[in-house]
Amino acid sequence: MSAGVREPPAADQPLPPLVNPGRIGGLADVLRRRYLLKLLVRKELKVRYQGSVVGVAWSYVKPAVRFAMYYWVIGLLLTRSMENRALHIFSGMIMVSFFTNALSAGTKSVVKNKSLVRKINLPREMFPVASILVSAYHMIPMYVIMLLACLLVGWSPDGGALAAGVLGLAVVLVWGLGIALLLSALNVFFRDMQNIVDVIQTVVTWTVPMIYPFVIVAEKLEESQQVLYQLYLASPLCIAVLLNNRAFWIPASDNPKQAADVELPPTLWERGIVALLVGLLFVWVAQAVFSRLEGRFAEKL
Amino acid sequence: MVDSVVVDGVSKRFKLTHQKTIKKLTVNVLKGKPLSRAFTALEDISFTLKAGESIGLMGLNGSGKSTLLKMISGVMSPDEGQVLTRGRIAGLIEVGAGFHPDLTGRENIYLNGAILGMSEAEIDAKLGDIVRFSEMQQFLGSEVRHYSSGMFMRLAFAVAVHTECDIFLIDEVLAVGDQPFRGKCMRRILELKAEGRTMVFVSHSAKQVLRICDRGLVLKEGKVDFLGSAEDAVDHLNYEVDDETDDSSDD
């Protein structure tokens, strides 16, 4: 065994400083240790899909069934006809299923890795961040399916479509990260966080224009129920879904310009940018909470 | 010599909470039950290690040895006082915690190396040494789930003892694997020590402490009971624990 790999510290080499070993570097530390992050994400991807064809199948069957229900059952209830309704549902489902996956996997991420968190000093934000990246990775096949569907029905994207797609994705990623950080830390102290996650998932599914078109909400609430209408549009997930509609569904319409005027709120861009900025602020707050609670992770787990 | 580890007036209290769910918390609040009980794990511990020194932390179970080690590794932070360290920390702590049964031996080496703070280039450079040390060449491509527990520990130890570091912490009874492998681990640790690493060693074994450590710290109910040379610390401990028969490292 060649033990001489290590060179003895030379006398003239500057010594590393005396520091507090438990100092908290937060998300910046996660970036500094990208290599570990990469391996954790790769492990998760491999482990989740290894040796289980059925497991892979389930992760496609579940959204497919959900999609089919939204399409046919809600189709019976809708009184208006909609162009490319399948595409409308799907462009919303990408955002919603990423967010709900990120929420439930992110919340469990720290507790699931408790043997590491308890004994080894590494940036604990690593775990929620890795779980967000894994969830994001699973969006890729959905985007591919949607692009194919768009091309099939005749899709004429403009610059706005691209910008809306990118902005919508950024909004869900940022909010997903913030909420995963926050709930993963709280889950260490209260193991029934899953209940809260379930509630958020239900609320998110029904308060975005995915199953039904936005125009219904606008007609029913805009004039008579201003507060509810503003509340509806205040949800970052709703904005992300609308942006994704703008990116994929609207340009597939026969008359995209008219469709955009009717089907989207007038201030979508402004709202999108606000949702992103507030989301960044939320990540900052979630990080602060995480750092505060992190000191007690080792003793709680 | 410069200071390598400074433990200065460190105290740690644990709050033992009785509820782990919001449901139970609500119930206990409504019933007016106490929500937590405080428990002092460490009280006013101070010592300094110079670079290259090694210290053995001894004491009965529950005396605070592992808690102190966690403070030094940075996993826990003290309630009072401070811990300062210089340079990179690694060690034999929860060896194999980062291993995943569905990954191959080689993948696990990389993952665990990265968890312990190594870069990709560093692991590439050390891979040969790690594999040779573990004596697992022919199993590297198979998933760890097919390993025996001895093989698993050997690989985990091999990664841990090859981590580049300035301070090496040991909180794992060196009773892993067969005797030749135990002897190898002990030799590797002595080698790391000879290379000038600072060491903190938690052990019940007087013999191991005497082999590895220059100094000894005996903890009793979270307080410093004795701090001095390793020999004196072992003597001190023997006064209280007459039947110290724990001598597992007869390599």
mmCIF file with all atom_site columns, N, CA, C and O in Angstrom, chain A residues 266-296:
data_model
loop_
_atom_site.group_PDB
_atom_site.id
_atom_site.type_symbol
_atom_site.label_atom_id
_atom_site.label_alt_id
_atom_site.label_comp_id
_atom_site.label_asym_id
_atom_site.label_entity_id
_atom_site.label_seq_id
_atom_site.pdbx_PDB_ins_code
_atom_site.Cartn_x
_atom_site.Cartn_y
_atom_site.Cartn_z
_atom_site.occupancy
_atom_site.B_iso_or_equiv
_atom_site.pdbx_formal_charge
_atom_site.auth_seq_id
_atom_site.auth_comp_id
_atom_site.auth_asym_id
_atom_site.auth_atom_id
_atom_site.pdbx_PDB_model_num
ATOM 1   N N  . PRO A 1 266 ? -54.607 39.220 -18.461 1.00 0.00 ? 266 PRO A N  1
ATOM 2   C CA . PRO A 1 266 ? -53.884 40.260 -19.201 1.00 0.00 ? 266 PRO A CA 1
ATOM 3   C C  . PRO A 1 266 ? -52.470 40.523 -18.669 1.00 0.00 ? 266 PRO A C  1
ATOM 4   O O  . PRO A 1 266 ? -51.580 40.888 -19.434 1.00 0.00 ? 266 PRO A O  1
ATOM 5   N N  . THR A 1 267 ? -52.249 40.332 -17.385 1.00 0.00 ? 267 THR A N  1
ATOM 6   C CA . THR A 1 267 ? -50.943 40.711 -16.827 1.00 0.00 ? 267 THR A CA 1
ATOM 7   C C  . THR A 1 267 ? -50.092 39.478 -16.539 1.00 0.00 ? 267 THR A C  1
ATOM 8   O O  . THR A 1 267 ? -49.349 39.432 -15.569 1.00 0.00 ? 267 THR A O  1
ATOM 9   N N  . LEU A 1 268 ? -50.160 38.475 -17.418 1.00 0.00 ? 268 LEU A N  1
ATOM 10  C CA . LEU A 1 268 ? -49.460 37.215 -17.152 1.00 0.00 ? 268 LEU A CA 1
ATOM 11  C C  . LEU A 1 268 ? -47.948 37.405 -16.993 1.00 0.00 ? 268 LEU A C  1
ATOM 12  O O  . LEU A 1 268 ? -47.329 36.851 -16.075 1.00 0.00 ? 268 LEU A O  1
ATOM 13  N N  . TRP A 1 269 ? -47.346 38.206 -17.866 1.00 0.00 ? 269 TRP A N  1
ATOM 14  C CA . TRP A 1 269 ? -45.886 38.378 -17.813 1.00 0.00 ? 269 TRP A CA 1
ATOM 15  C C  . TRP A 1 269 ? -45.448 39.021 -16.516 1.00 0.00 ? 269 TRP A C  1
ATOM 16  O O  . TRP A 1 269 ? -44.516 38.549 -15.854 1.00 0.00 ? 269 TRP A O  1
ATOM 17  N N  . GLU A 1 270 ? -46.147 40.083 -16.144 1.00 0.00 ? 270 GLU A N  1
ATOM 18  C CA . GLU A 1 270 ? -45.793 40.772 -14.903 1.00 0.00 ? 270 GLU A CA 1
ATOM 19  C C  . GLU A 1 270 ? -45.920 39.798 -13.730 1.00 0.00 ? 270 GLU A C  1
ATOM 20  O O  . GLU A 1 270 ? -45.050 39.703 -12.872 1.00 0.00 ? 270 GLU A O  1
ATOM 21  N N  . ARG A 1 271 ? -47.023 39.067 -13.737 1.00 0.00 ? 271 ARG A N  1
ATOM 22  C CA . ARG A 1 271 ? -47.254 38.123 -12.647 1.00 0.00 ? 271 ARG A CA 1
ATOM 23  C C  . ARG A 1 271 ? -46.192 37.026 -12.626 1.00 0.00 ? 271 ARG A C  1
ATOM 24  O O  . ARG A 1 271 ? -45.753 36.583 -11.572 1.00 0.00 ? 271 ARG A O  1
ATOM 25  N N  . GLY A 1 272 ? -45.775 36.598 -13.807 1.00 0.00 ? 272 GLY A N  1
ATOM 26  C CA . GLY A 1 272 ? -44.736 35.568 -13.886 1.00 0.00 ? 272 GLY A CA 1
ATOM 27  C C  . GLY A 1 272 ? -43.432 36.044 -13.271 1.00 0.00 ? 272 GLY A C  1
ATOM 28  O O  . GLY A 1 272 ? -42.788 35.314 -12.496 1.00 0.00 ? 272 GLY A O  1
ATOM 29  N N  . ILE A 1 273 ? -43.069 37.278 -13.601 1.00 0.00 ? 273 ILE A N  1
ATOM 30  C CA . ILE A 1 273 ? -41.803 37.790 -13.074 1.00 0.00 ? 273 ILE A CA 1
ATOM 31  C C  . ILE A 1 273 ? -41.902 37.991 -11.563 1.00 0.00 ? 273 ILE A C  1
ATOM 32  O O  . ILE A 1 273 ? -40.973 37.661 -10.809 1.00 0.00 ? 273 ILE A O  1
ATOM 33  N N  . VAL A 1 274 ? -43.049 38.479 -11.111 1.00 0.00 ? 274 VAL A N  1
ATOM 34  C CA . VAL A 1 274 ? -43.240 38.653 -9.663  1.00 0.00 ? 274 VAL A CA 1
ATOM 35  C C  . VAL A 1 274 ? -43.171 37.300 -8.962  1.00 0.00 ? 274 VAL A C  1
ATOM 36  O O  . VAL A 1 274 ? -42.519 37.148 -7.922  1.00 0.00 ? 274 VAL A O  1
ATOM 37  N N  . ALA A 1 275 ? -43.826 36.272 -9.549  1.00 0.00 ? 275 ALA A N  1
ATOM 38  C CA . ALA A 1 275 ? -43.820 34.934 -8.933  1.00 0.00 ? 275 ALA A CA 1
ATOM 39  C C  . ALA A 1 275 ? -42.391 34.412 -8.802  1.00 0.00 ? 275 ALA A C  1
ATOM 40  O O  . ALA A 1 275 ? -42.025 33.793 -7.801  1.00 0.00 ? 275 ALA A O  1
ATOM 41  N N  . LEU A 1 276 ? -41.578 34.696 -9.814  1.00 0.00 ? 276 LEU A N  1
ATOM 42  C CA . LEU A 1 276 ? -40.188 34.237 -9.767  1.00 0.00 ? 276 LEU A CA 1
ATOM 43  C C  . LEU A 1 276 ? -39.402 34.976 -8.678  1.00 0.00 ? 276 LEU A C  1
ATOM 44  O O  . LEU A 1 276 ? -38.686 34.357 -7.889  1.00 0.00 ? 276 LEU A O  1
ATOM 45  N N  . LEU A 1 277 ? -39.585 36.305 -8.628  1.00 0.00 ? 277 LEU A N  1
ATOM 46  C CA . LEU A 1 277 ? -38.832 37.087 -7.646  1.00 0.00 ? 277 LEU A CA 1
ATOM 47  C C  . LEU A 1 277 ? -39.268 36.749 -6.222  1.00 0.00 ? 277 LEU A C  1
ATOM 48  O O  . LEU A 1 277 ? -38.427 36.563 -5.329  1.00 0.00 ? 277 LEU A O  1
ATOM 49  N N  . VAL A 1 278 ? -40.568 36.637 -6.015  1.00 0.00 ? 278 VAL A N  1
ATOM 50  C CA . VAL A 1 278 ? -41.046 36.275 -4.676  1.00 0.00 ? 278 VAL A CA 1
ATOM 51  C C  . VAL A 1 278 ? -40.558 34.873 -4.328  1.00 0.00 ? 278 VAL A C  1
ATOM 52  O O  . VAL A 1 278 ? -40.205 34.588 -3.186  1.00 0.00 ? 278 VAL A O  1
ATOM 53  N N  . GLY A 1 279 ? -40.517 33.996 -5.348  1.00 0.00 ? 279 GLY A N  1
ATOM 54  C CA . GLY A 1 279 ? -40.019 32.637 -5.133  1.00 0.00 ? 279 GLY A CA 1
ATOM 55  C C  . GLY A 1 279 ? -38.572 32.646 -4.663  1.00 0.00 ? 279 GLY A C  1
ATOM 56  O O  . GLY A 1 279 ? -38.197 31.897 -3.754  1.00 0.00 ? 279 GLY A O  1
ATOM 57  N N  . LEU A 1 280 ? -37.760 33.510 -5.253  1.00 0.00 ? 280 LEU A N  1
ATOM 58  C CA . LEU A 1 280 ? -36.354 33.597 -4.831  1.00 0.00 ? 280 LEU A CA 1
ATOM 59  C C  . LEU A 1 280 ? -36.267 34.078 -3.386  1.00 0.00 ? 280 LEU A C  1
ATOM 60  O O  . LEU A 1 280 ? -35.466 33.578 -2.591  1.00 0.00 ? 280 LEU A O  1
ATOM 61  N N  . LEU A 1 281 ? -37.117 35.032 -3.065  1.00 0.00 ? 281 LEU A N  1
ATOM 62  C CA . LEU A 1 281 ? -37.168 35.523 -1.688  1.00 0.00 ? 281 LEU A CA 1
ATOM 63  C C  . LEU A 1 281 ? -37.586 34.394 -0.736  1.00 0.00 ? 281 LEU A C  1
ATOM 64  O O  . LEU A 1 281 ? -37.033 34.224 0.354   1.00 0.00 ? 281 LEU A O  1
ATOM 65  N N  . PHE A 1 282 ? -38.540 33.590 -1.178  1.00 0.00 ? 282 PHE A N  1
ATOM 66  C CA . PHE A 1 282 ? -39.027 32.469 -0.382  1.00 0.00 ? 282 PHE A CA 1
ATOM 67  C C  . PHE A 1 282 ? -37.907 31.444 -0.145  1.00 0.00 ? 282 PHE A C  1
ATOM 68  O O  . PHE A 1 282 ? -37.753 30.919 0.961   1.00 0.00 ? 282 PHE A O  1
ATOM 69  N N  . VAL A 1 283 ? -37.112 31.180 -1.188  1.00 0.00 ? 283 VAL A N  1
ATOM 70  C CA . VAL A 1 283 ? -35.972 30.261 -1.028  1.00 0.00 ? 283 VAL A CA 1
ATOM 71  C C  . VAL A 1 283 ? -35.027 30.802 0.034   1.00 0.00 ? 283 VAL A C  1
ATOM 72  O O  . VAL A 1 283 ? -34.519 30.066 0.883   1.00 0.00 ? 283 VAL A O  1
ATOM 73  N N  . TRP A 1 284 ? -34.809 32.110 -0.006  1.00 0.00 ? 284 TRP A N  1
ATOM 74  C CA . TRP A 1 284 ? -33.911 32.737 0.960   1.00 0.00 ? 284 TRP A CA 1
ATOM 75  C C  . TRP A 1 284 ? -34.447 32.570 2.386   1.00 0.00 ? 284 TRP A C  1
ATOM 76  O O  . TRP A 1 284 ? -33.710 32.206 3.309   1.00 0.00 ? 284 TRP A O  1
ATOM 77  N N  . VAL A 1 285 ? -35.732 32.776 2.565   1.00 0.00 ? 285 VAL A N  1
ATOM 78  C CA . VAL A 1 285 ? -36.350 32.603 3.883   1.00 0.00 ? 285 VAL A CA 1
ATOM 79  C C  . VAL A 1 285 ? -36.276 31.129 4.303   1.00 0.00 ? 285 VAL A C  1
ATOM 80  O O  . VAL A 1 285 ? -35.911 30.799 5.433   1.00 0.00 ? 285 VAL A O  1
ATOM 81  N N  . ALA A 1 286 ? -36.607 30.225 3.360   1.00 0.00 ? 286 ALA A N  1
ATOM 82  C CA . ALA A 1 286 ? -36.599 28.794 3.668   1.00 0.00 ? 286 ALA A CA 1
ATOM 83  C C  . ALA A 1 286 ? -35.192 28.358 4.067   1.00 0.00 ? 286 ALA A C  1
ATOM 84  O O  . ALA A 1 286 ? -35.008 27.570 4.994   1.00 0.00 ? 286 ALA A O  1
ATOM 85  N N  . GLN A 1 287 ? -34.197 28.902 3.378   1.00 0.00 ? 287 GLN A N  1
ATOM 86  C CA . GLN A 1 287 ? -32.809 28.589 3.708   1.00 0.00 ? 287 GLN A CA 1
ATOM 87  C C  . GLN A 1 287 ? -32.477 29.066 5.131   1.00 0.00 ? 287 GLN A C  1
ATOM 88  O O  . GLN A 1 287 ? -31.817 28.369 5.895   1.00 0.00 ? 287 GLN A O  1
ATOM 89  N N  . ALA A 1 288 ? -32.966 30.239 5.473   1.00 0.00 ? 288 ALA A N  1
ATOM 90  C CA . ALA A 1 288 ? -32.699 30.774 6.810   1.00 0.00 ? 288 ALA A CA 1
ATOM 91  C C  . ALA A 1 288 ? -33.335 29.877 7.873   1.00 0.00 ? 288 ALA A C  1
ATOM 92  O O  . ALA A 1 288 ? -32.717 29.572 8.899   1.00 0.00 ? 288 ALA A O  1
ATOM 93  N N  . VAL A 1 289 ? -34.555 29.435 7.636   1.00 0.00 ? 289 VAL A N  1
ATOM 94  C CA . VAL A 1 289 ? -35.231 28.540 8.578   1.00 0.00 ? 289 VAL A CA 1
ATOM 95  C C  . VAL A 1 289 ? -34.467 27.217 8.665   1.00 0.00 ? 289 VAL A C  1
ATOM 96  O O  . VAL A 1 289 ? -34.209 26.699 9.753   1.00 0.00 ? 289 VAL A O  1
ATOM 97  N N  . PHE A 1 290 ? -34.101 26.703 7.512   1.00 0.00 ? 290 PHE A N  1
ATOM 98  C CA . PHE A 1 290 ? -33.352 25.442 7.454   1.00 0.00 ? 290 PHE A CA 1
ATOM 99  C C  . PHE A 1 290 ? -32.077 25.555 8.286   1.00 0.00 ? 290 PHE A C  1
ATOM 100 O O  . PHE A 1 290 ? -31.777 24.683 9.107   1.00 0.00 ? 290 PHE A O  1
ATOM 101 N N  . SER A 1 291 ? -31.330 26.622 8.081   1.00 0.00 ? 291 SER A N  1
ATOM 102 C CA . SER A 1 291 ? -30.070 26.806 8.807   1.00 0.00 ? 291 SER A CA 1
ATOM 103 C C  . SER A 1 291 ? -30.300 26.888 10.310  1.00 0.00 ? 291 SER A C  1
ATOM 104 O O  . SER A 1 291 ? -29.498 26.397 11.095  1.00 0.00 ? 291 SER A O  1
ATOM 105 N N  . ARG A 1 292 ? -31.371 27.532 10.696  1.00 0.00 ? 292 ARG A N  1
ATOM 106 C CA . ARG A 1 292 ? -31.678 27.650 12.123  1.00 0.00 ? 292 ARG A CA 1
ATOM 107 C C  . ARG A 1 292 ? -31.983 26.293 12.731  1.00 0.00 ? 292 ARG A C  1
ATOM 108 O O  . ARG A 1 292 ? -31.540 25.972 13.826  1.00 0.00 ? 292 ARG A O  1
ATOM 109 N N  . LEU A 1 293 ? -32.764 25.497 12.019  1.00 0.00 ? 293 LEU A N  1
ATOM 110 C CA . LEU A 1 293 ? -33.184 24.200 12.551  1.00 0.00 ? 293 LEU A CA 1
ATOM 111 C C  . LEU A 1 293 ? -32.084 23.154 12.420  1.00 0.00 ? 293 LEU A C  1
ATOM 112 O O  . LEU A 1 293 ? -32.013 22.212 13.199  1.00 0.00 ? 293 LEU A O  1
ATOM 113 N N  . GLU A 1 294 ? -31.234 23.348 11.431  1.00 0.00 ? 294 GLU A N  1
ATOM 114 C CA . GLU A 1 294 ? -30.215 22.359 11.092  1.00 0.00 ? 294 GLU A CA 1
ATOM 115 C C  . GLU A 1 294 ? -29.341 21.986 12.290  1.00 0.00 ? 294 GLU A C  1
ATOM 116 O O  . GLU A 1 294 ? -28.953 20.833 12.438  1.00 0.00 ? 294 GLU A O  1
ATOM 117 N N  . GLY A 1 295 ? -29.037 22.978 13.129  1.00 0.00 ? 295 GLY A N  1
ATOM 118 C CA . GLY A 1 295 ? -28.190 22.733 14.281  1.00 0.00 ? 295 GLY A CA 1
ATOM 119 C C  . GLY A 1 295 ? -28.721 21.618 15.174  1.00 0.00 ? 295 GLY A C  1
ATOM 120 O O  . GLY A 1 295 ? -27.962 20.993 15.907  1.00 0.00 ? 295 GLY A O  1
ATOM 121 N N  . ARG A 1 296 ? -30.019 21.380 15.130  1.00 0.00 ? 296 ARG A N  1
ATOM 122 C CA . ARG A 1 296 ? -30.588 20.365 16.023  1.00 0.00 ? 296 ARG A CA 1
ATOM 123 C C  . ARG A 1 296 ? -30.977 19.083 15.290  1.00 0.00 ? 296 ARG A C  1
ATOM 124 O O  . ARG A 1 296 ? -31.541 18.176 15.901  1.00 0.00 ? 296 ARG A O  1
#
